[in-house]
């Protein structure tokens, strides 16, 4: 799962309840001994959350499980809002996502996503439920840096995103303004040689220039030829 997809899931599900919140919505919950329990269609326990009061407000430990009973995630609630550390796991038991929530129930502080081999995949910082003026780094499963980018105070990509080959050489540089590509994108081969330049305005490619051995060999201006550069990776 891509980093941005996993974080979107975390933000969506944990915005009003821990990441396991979607699990809670399947089937009618049962209440006993100060706990709310929901189940998979097959009857396996899906999630268990501590509750308090006649209205069963979530308050305390929250656990979610895979159908085979392995731990999927764990977090905490305070006054019916997620609070404190939240951890999501792969079925092999390794950490998939690590995050924290403030007293308002919003994601805040360091957020880290991992591959199933335990290698860090992505690291960023959240404030009030959004990435805030922060540098974001993505990694290959083997540990090398895959890409670096920055986000502004609204969580939008800004400045230059830089992607890398496993050998450490730059694979491409993409200028962003409020999450739209703006300016000259440069694409390189794994030897560090420039092979393509693409000029963007408001996220749309205006033209592309192809290079070979450092020399311009082709300029693309037609819509069909520019289509591959219109797609976002």
Short mmCIF file of C-alpha atoms in Angstrom, two decimals:
data_model
loop_
_atom_site.label_atom_id
_atom_site.label_comp_id
_atom_site.label_asym_id
_atom_site.label_seq_id
_atom_site.Cartn_x
_atom_site.Cartn_y
_atom_site.Cartn_z
CA UNK A 1 0.00 0.00 0.00
CA UNK A 2 1.37 3.44 -0.89
CA UNK A 3 2.37 5.73 1.91
CA UNK A 4 -0.16 8.39 1.06
CA UNK A 5 -2.98 5.73 0.91
CA UNK A 6 -2.15 4.30 4.31
CA UNK A 7 -1.97 7.72 5.92
CA UNK A 8 -5.28 8.65 4.35
CA UNK A 9 -6.83 5.55 5.87
CA UNK A 10 -5.32 6.35 9.24
CA UNK A 11 -6.52 9.93 9.13
CA UNK A 12 -10.00 8.91 8.02
CA UNK A 13 -10.50 6.11 10.50
CA UNK A 14 -8.72 7.71 13.39
CA UNK A 15 -10.14 11.16 12.86
CA UNK A 16 -13.20 10.18 14.88
CA UNK A 17 -12.02 6.83 16.27
CA UNK A 18 -8.75 4.84 16.20
CA UNK A 19 -7.67 3.22 12.96
CA UNK A 20 -9.71 0.21 13.92
CA UNK A 21 -12.86 2.33 13.82
CA UNK A 22 -13.98 0.87 10.51
CA UNK A 23 -13.80 -2.53 12.15
CA UNK A 24 -16.19 -1.39 14.86
CA UNK A 25 -18.90 -0.57 12.37
CA UNK A 26 -19.34 -4.14 11.13
CA UNK A 27 -22.15 -5.89 12.98
CA UNK A 28 -24.00 -4.89 16.12
CA UNK A 29 -21.66 -4.44 19.10
CA UNK A 30 -22.15 -6.20 22.40
CA UNK A 31 -21.47 -4.58 25.78
CA UNK A 32 -20.23 -6.42 28.85
CA UNK A 33 -17.76 -5.79 31.68
CA UNK A 34 -17.06 -2.23 30.49
CA UNK A 35 -16.13 -3.29 26.96
CA UNK A 36 -17.61 -2.88 23.49
CA UNK A 37 -17.02 -5.89 21.25
CA UNK A 38 -17.72 -6.26 17.53
CA UNK A 39 -17.38 -9.36 15.37
CA UNK A 40 -16.58 -10.55 11.86
CA UNK A 41 -19.43 -12.28 9.96
CA UNK A 42 -17.88 -15.62 10.92
CA UNK A 43 -18.13 -14.77 14.60
CA UNK A 44 -14.47 -13.97 15.27
CA UNK A 45 -13.80 -10.97 17.49
CA UNK A 46 -13.02 -7.94 15.33
CA UNK A 47 -12.47 -5.21 17.93
CA UNK A 48 -12.67 -4.63 21.67
CA UNK A 49 -12.87 -1.12 23.14
CA UNK A 50 -13.13 -0.02 26.76
CA UNK A 51 -16.30 2.01 27.41
CA UNK A 52 -17.81 3.92 30.31
CA UNK A 53 -21.22 5.27 31.36
CA UNK A 54 -24.71 4.40 30.21
CA UNK A 55 -24.02 5.80 26.75
CA UNK A 56 -21.00 3.53 26.37
CA UNK A 57 -18.55 6.29 25.54
CA UNK A 58 -15.22 4.87 24.43
CA UNK A 59 -12.69 5.49 27.17
CA UNK A 60 -9.56 3.37 27.49
CA UNK A 61 -7.76 0.71 25.49
CA UNK A 62 -8.90 -0.09 21.93
CA UNK A 63 -7.79 -3.27 20.17
CA UNK A 64 -8.59 -4.62 16.69
CA UNK A 65 -7.85 -8.09 15.33
CA UNK A 66 -7.42 -9.90 12.04
CA UNK A 67 -9.94 -12.70 11.38
CA UNK A 68 -7.36 -15.26 12.54
CA UNK A 69 -7.08 -13.51 15.92
CA UNK A 70 -3.76 -11.77 15.37
CA UNK A 71 -3.51 -8.19 16.60
CA UNK A 72 -4.26 -5.63 13.86
CA UNK A 73 -3.96 -2.43 15.87
CA UNK A 74 -4.00 -0.94 19.32
CA UNK A 75 -4.73 2.53 20.61
CA UNK A 76 -6.49 4.48 23.34
CA UNK A 77 -9.64 6.55 23.72
CA UNK A 78 -10.24 9.38 26.14
CA UNK A 79 -13.76 10.82 26.45
CA UNK A 80 -14.85 9.14 23.21
CA UNK A 81 -11.89 10.50 21.22
CA UNK A 82 -8.66 8.78 20.17
CA UNK A 83 -5.77 9.85 22.38
CA UNK A 84 -2.11 8.99 22.67
CA UNK A 85 -0.07 6.37 20.77
CA UNK A 86 -1.60 4.30 18.00
CA UNK A 87 0.09 1.30 16.38
CA UNK A 88 -1.03 -0.82 13.43
CA UNK A 89 0.52 -4.23 12.67
CA UNK A 90 1.06 -6.58 9.76
CA UNK A 91 -0.16 -10.14 10.20
CA UNK A 92 3.45 -11.20 10.81
CA UNK A 93 3.44 -9.04 13.95
CA UNK A 94 5.72 -6.29 12.65
CA UNK A 95 4.66 -2.65 12.96
CA UNK A 96 2.92 -1.23 9.89
CA UNK A 97 2.07 2.27 11.12
CA UNK A 98 3.01 4.27 14.20
CA UNK A 99 1.24 7.52 15.11
CA UNK A 100 -0.13 9.57 18.02
CA UNK A 101 -3.26 11.60 18.74
CA UNK A 102 -3.65 14.81 20.70
CA UNK A 103 -6.36 15.64 23.26
CA UNK A 104 -8.64 16.85 20.46
CA UNK A 105 -8.53 13.42 18.83
CA UNK A 106 -6.37 14.63 15.94
CA UNK A 107 -3.25 12.97 14.59
CA UNK A 108 -0.21 14.85 15.89
CA UNK A 109 3.54 14.34 16.06
CA UNK A 110 5.72 11.82 14.20
CA UNK A 111 3.99 9.39 11.83
CA UNK A 112 5.96 6.44 10.49
CA UNK A 113 4.98 3.72 8.02
CA UNK A 114 6.95 0.47 7.65
CA UNK A 115 7.40 -2.39 5.20
CA UNK A 116 6.50 -5.87 6.42
CA UNK A 117 10.20 -6.65 6.86
CA UNK A 118 10.45 -3.93 9.53
CA UNK A 119 12.24 -1.42 7.31
CA UNK A 120 11.03 2.18 7.54
CA UNK A 121 8.98 3.14 4.46
CA UNK A 122 7.93 6.74 5.18
CA UNK A 123 8.34 9.31 7.93
CA UNK A 124 6.56 12.62 8.39
CA UNK A 125 5.05 14.84 11.10
CA UNK A 126 1.40 15.73 11.71
CA UNK A 127 -0.31 18.57 13.57
CA UNK A 128 -4.05 18.83 14.21
CA UNK A 129 -4.73 15.96 11.81
CA UNK A 130 -2.65 17.29 8.90
CA UNK A 131 0.93 17.17 7.67
CA UNK A 132 2.28 20.59 8.66
CA UNK A 133 5.28 22.39 7.13
CA UNK A 134 7.29 19.23 7.23
CA UNK A 135 9.82 17.21 5.30
CA UNK A 136 8.65 13.77 4.22
CA UNK A 137 11.03 10.92 3.38
CA UNK A 138 10.14 7.62 1.68
CA UNK A 139 12.38 4.55 1.63
CA UNK A 140 12.94 1.39 -0.42
CA UNK A 141 12.31 -1.92 1.44
CA UNK A 142 16.08 -2.36 1.61
CA UNK A 143 16.53 0.99 3.38
CA UNK A 144 17.78 3.35 0.68
CA UNK A 145 16.02 6.70 0.31
CA UNK A 146 13.33 6.53 -2.39
CA UNK A 147 12.13 10.16 -2.33
CA UNK A 148 12.15 13.42 -0.39
CA UNK A 149 9.50 16.12 -0.45
CA UNK A 150 8.08 18.95 1.66
CA UNK A 151 4.55 19.98 2.57
CA UNK A 152 3.26 23.43 3.47
CA UNK A 153 1.06 24.42 6.41
CA UNK A 154 -1.98 23.00 4.60
CA UNK A 155 -0.36 19.62 3.99
CA UNK A 156 0.19 20.28 0.27
CA UNK A 157 3.37 19.41 -1.59
CA UNK A 158 5.65 22.39 -2.08
CA UNK A 159 9.11 23.01 -3.46
CA UNK A 160 11.21 20.31 -5.11
CA UNK A 161 10.40 16.63 -4.76
CA UNK A 162 13.47 14.49 -5.42
CA UNK A 163 13.30 10.78 -6.26
CA UNK A 164 16.29 8.44 -6.14
CA UNK A 165 17.51 5.20 -7.66
CA UNK A 166 18.72 2.53 -5.25
CA UNK A 167 22.30 3.48 -6.12
CA UNK A 168 21.68 6.91 -4.60
CA UNK A 169 21.59 8.85 -7.86
CA UNK A 170 18.68 11.19 -8.53
CA UNK A 171 16.00 9.67 -10.80
CA UNK A 172 13.86 12.80 -11.11
CA UNK A 173 13.25 16.27 -9.70
CA UNK A 174 9.68 17.61 -9.68
CA UNK A 175 8.81 21.19 -8.66
CA UNK A 176 5.53 21.60 -6.78
CA UNK A 177 3.34 24.52 -5.82
CA UNK A 178 0.37 23.69 -3.59
CA UNK A 179 0.48 20.01 -4.73
CA UNK A 180 0.45 20.98 -8.43
CA UNK A 181 3.51 20.51 -10.63
CA UNK A 182 4.82 23.92 -11.62
CA UNK A 183 8.05 24.51 -13.50
CA UNK A 184 10.67 22.18 -14.99
CA UNK A 185 10.66 18.49 -14.13
CA UNK A 186 13.96 16.72 -14.83
CA UNK A 187 14.27 12.97 -15.36
CA UNK A 188 17.60 11.11 -15.23
CA UNK A 189 18.91 7.62 -15.96
CA UNK A 190 20.63 5.57 -13.26
CA UNK A 191 24.01 6.95 -14.33
CA UNK A 192 22.95 10.49 -13.51
CA UNK A 193 22.50 11.66 -17.11
CA UNK A 194 19.59 13.94 -17.98
CA UNK A 195 17.18 12.16 -20.36
CA UNK A 196 14.02 14.29 -20.24
CA UNK A 197 12.79 17.74 -19.26
CA UNK A 198 9.09 18.48 -18.92
CA UNK A 199 7.69 21.97 -18.45
CA UNK A 200 4.53 22.20 -16.31
CA UNK A 201 2.02 24.93 -15.59
CA UNK A 202 -0.81 24.33 -13.12
CA UNK A 203 -0.05 20.59 -13.15
CA UNK A 204 -0.32 20.27 -16.95
CA UNK A 205 2.66 19.46 -19.22
CA UNK A 206 3.27 22.14 -21.85
CA UNK A 207 6.11 20.38 -23.67
CA UNK A 208 8.81 17.78 -23.14
CA UNK A 209 12.40 17.68 -24.37
CA UNK A 210 14.21 14.35 -24.85
CA UNK A 211 18.00 14.16 -24.49
CA UNK A 212 20.60 11.65 -25.59
CA UNK A 213 24.25 11.89 -24.57
CA UNK A 214 23.56 15.37 -23.24
CA UNK A 215 22.08 16.66 -26.49
CA UNK A 216 18.50 17.53 -27.32
CA UNK A 217 17.11 15.02 -29.83
CA UNK A 218 13.35 15.59 -29.70
CA UNK A 219 10.74 18.05 -28.51
CA UNK A 220 7.21 16.86 -27.76
CA UNK A 221 4.30 19.28 -27.87
CA UNK A 222 1.30 17.21 -28.98
CA UNK A 223 -1.29 16.00 -26.46
CA UNK A 224 -0.79 12.31 -27.23
CA UNK A 225 2.96 12.52 -26.78
CA UNK A 226 2.58 14.46 -23.54
CA UNK A 227 -0.01 12.10 -22.06
CA UNK A 228 2.54 9.98 -20.11
CA UNK A 229 3.75 13.14 -18.37
CA UNK A 230 0.21 14.16 -17.46
CA UNK A 231 -0.22 11.11 -15.26
CA UNK A 232 0.94 11.43 -11.66
CA UNK A 233 3.15 8.77 -10.15
#
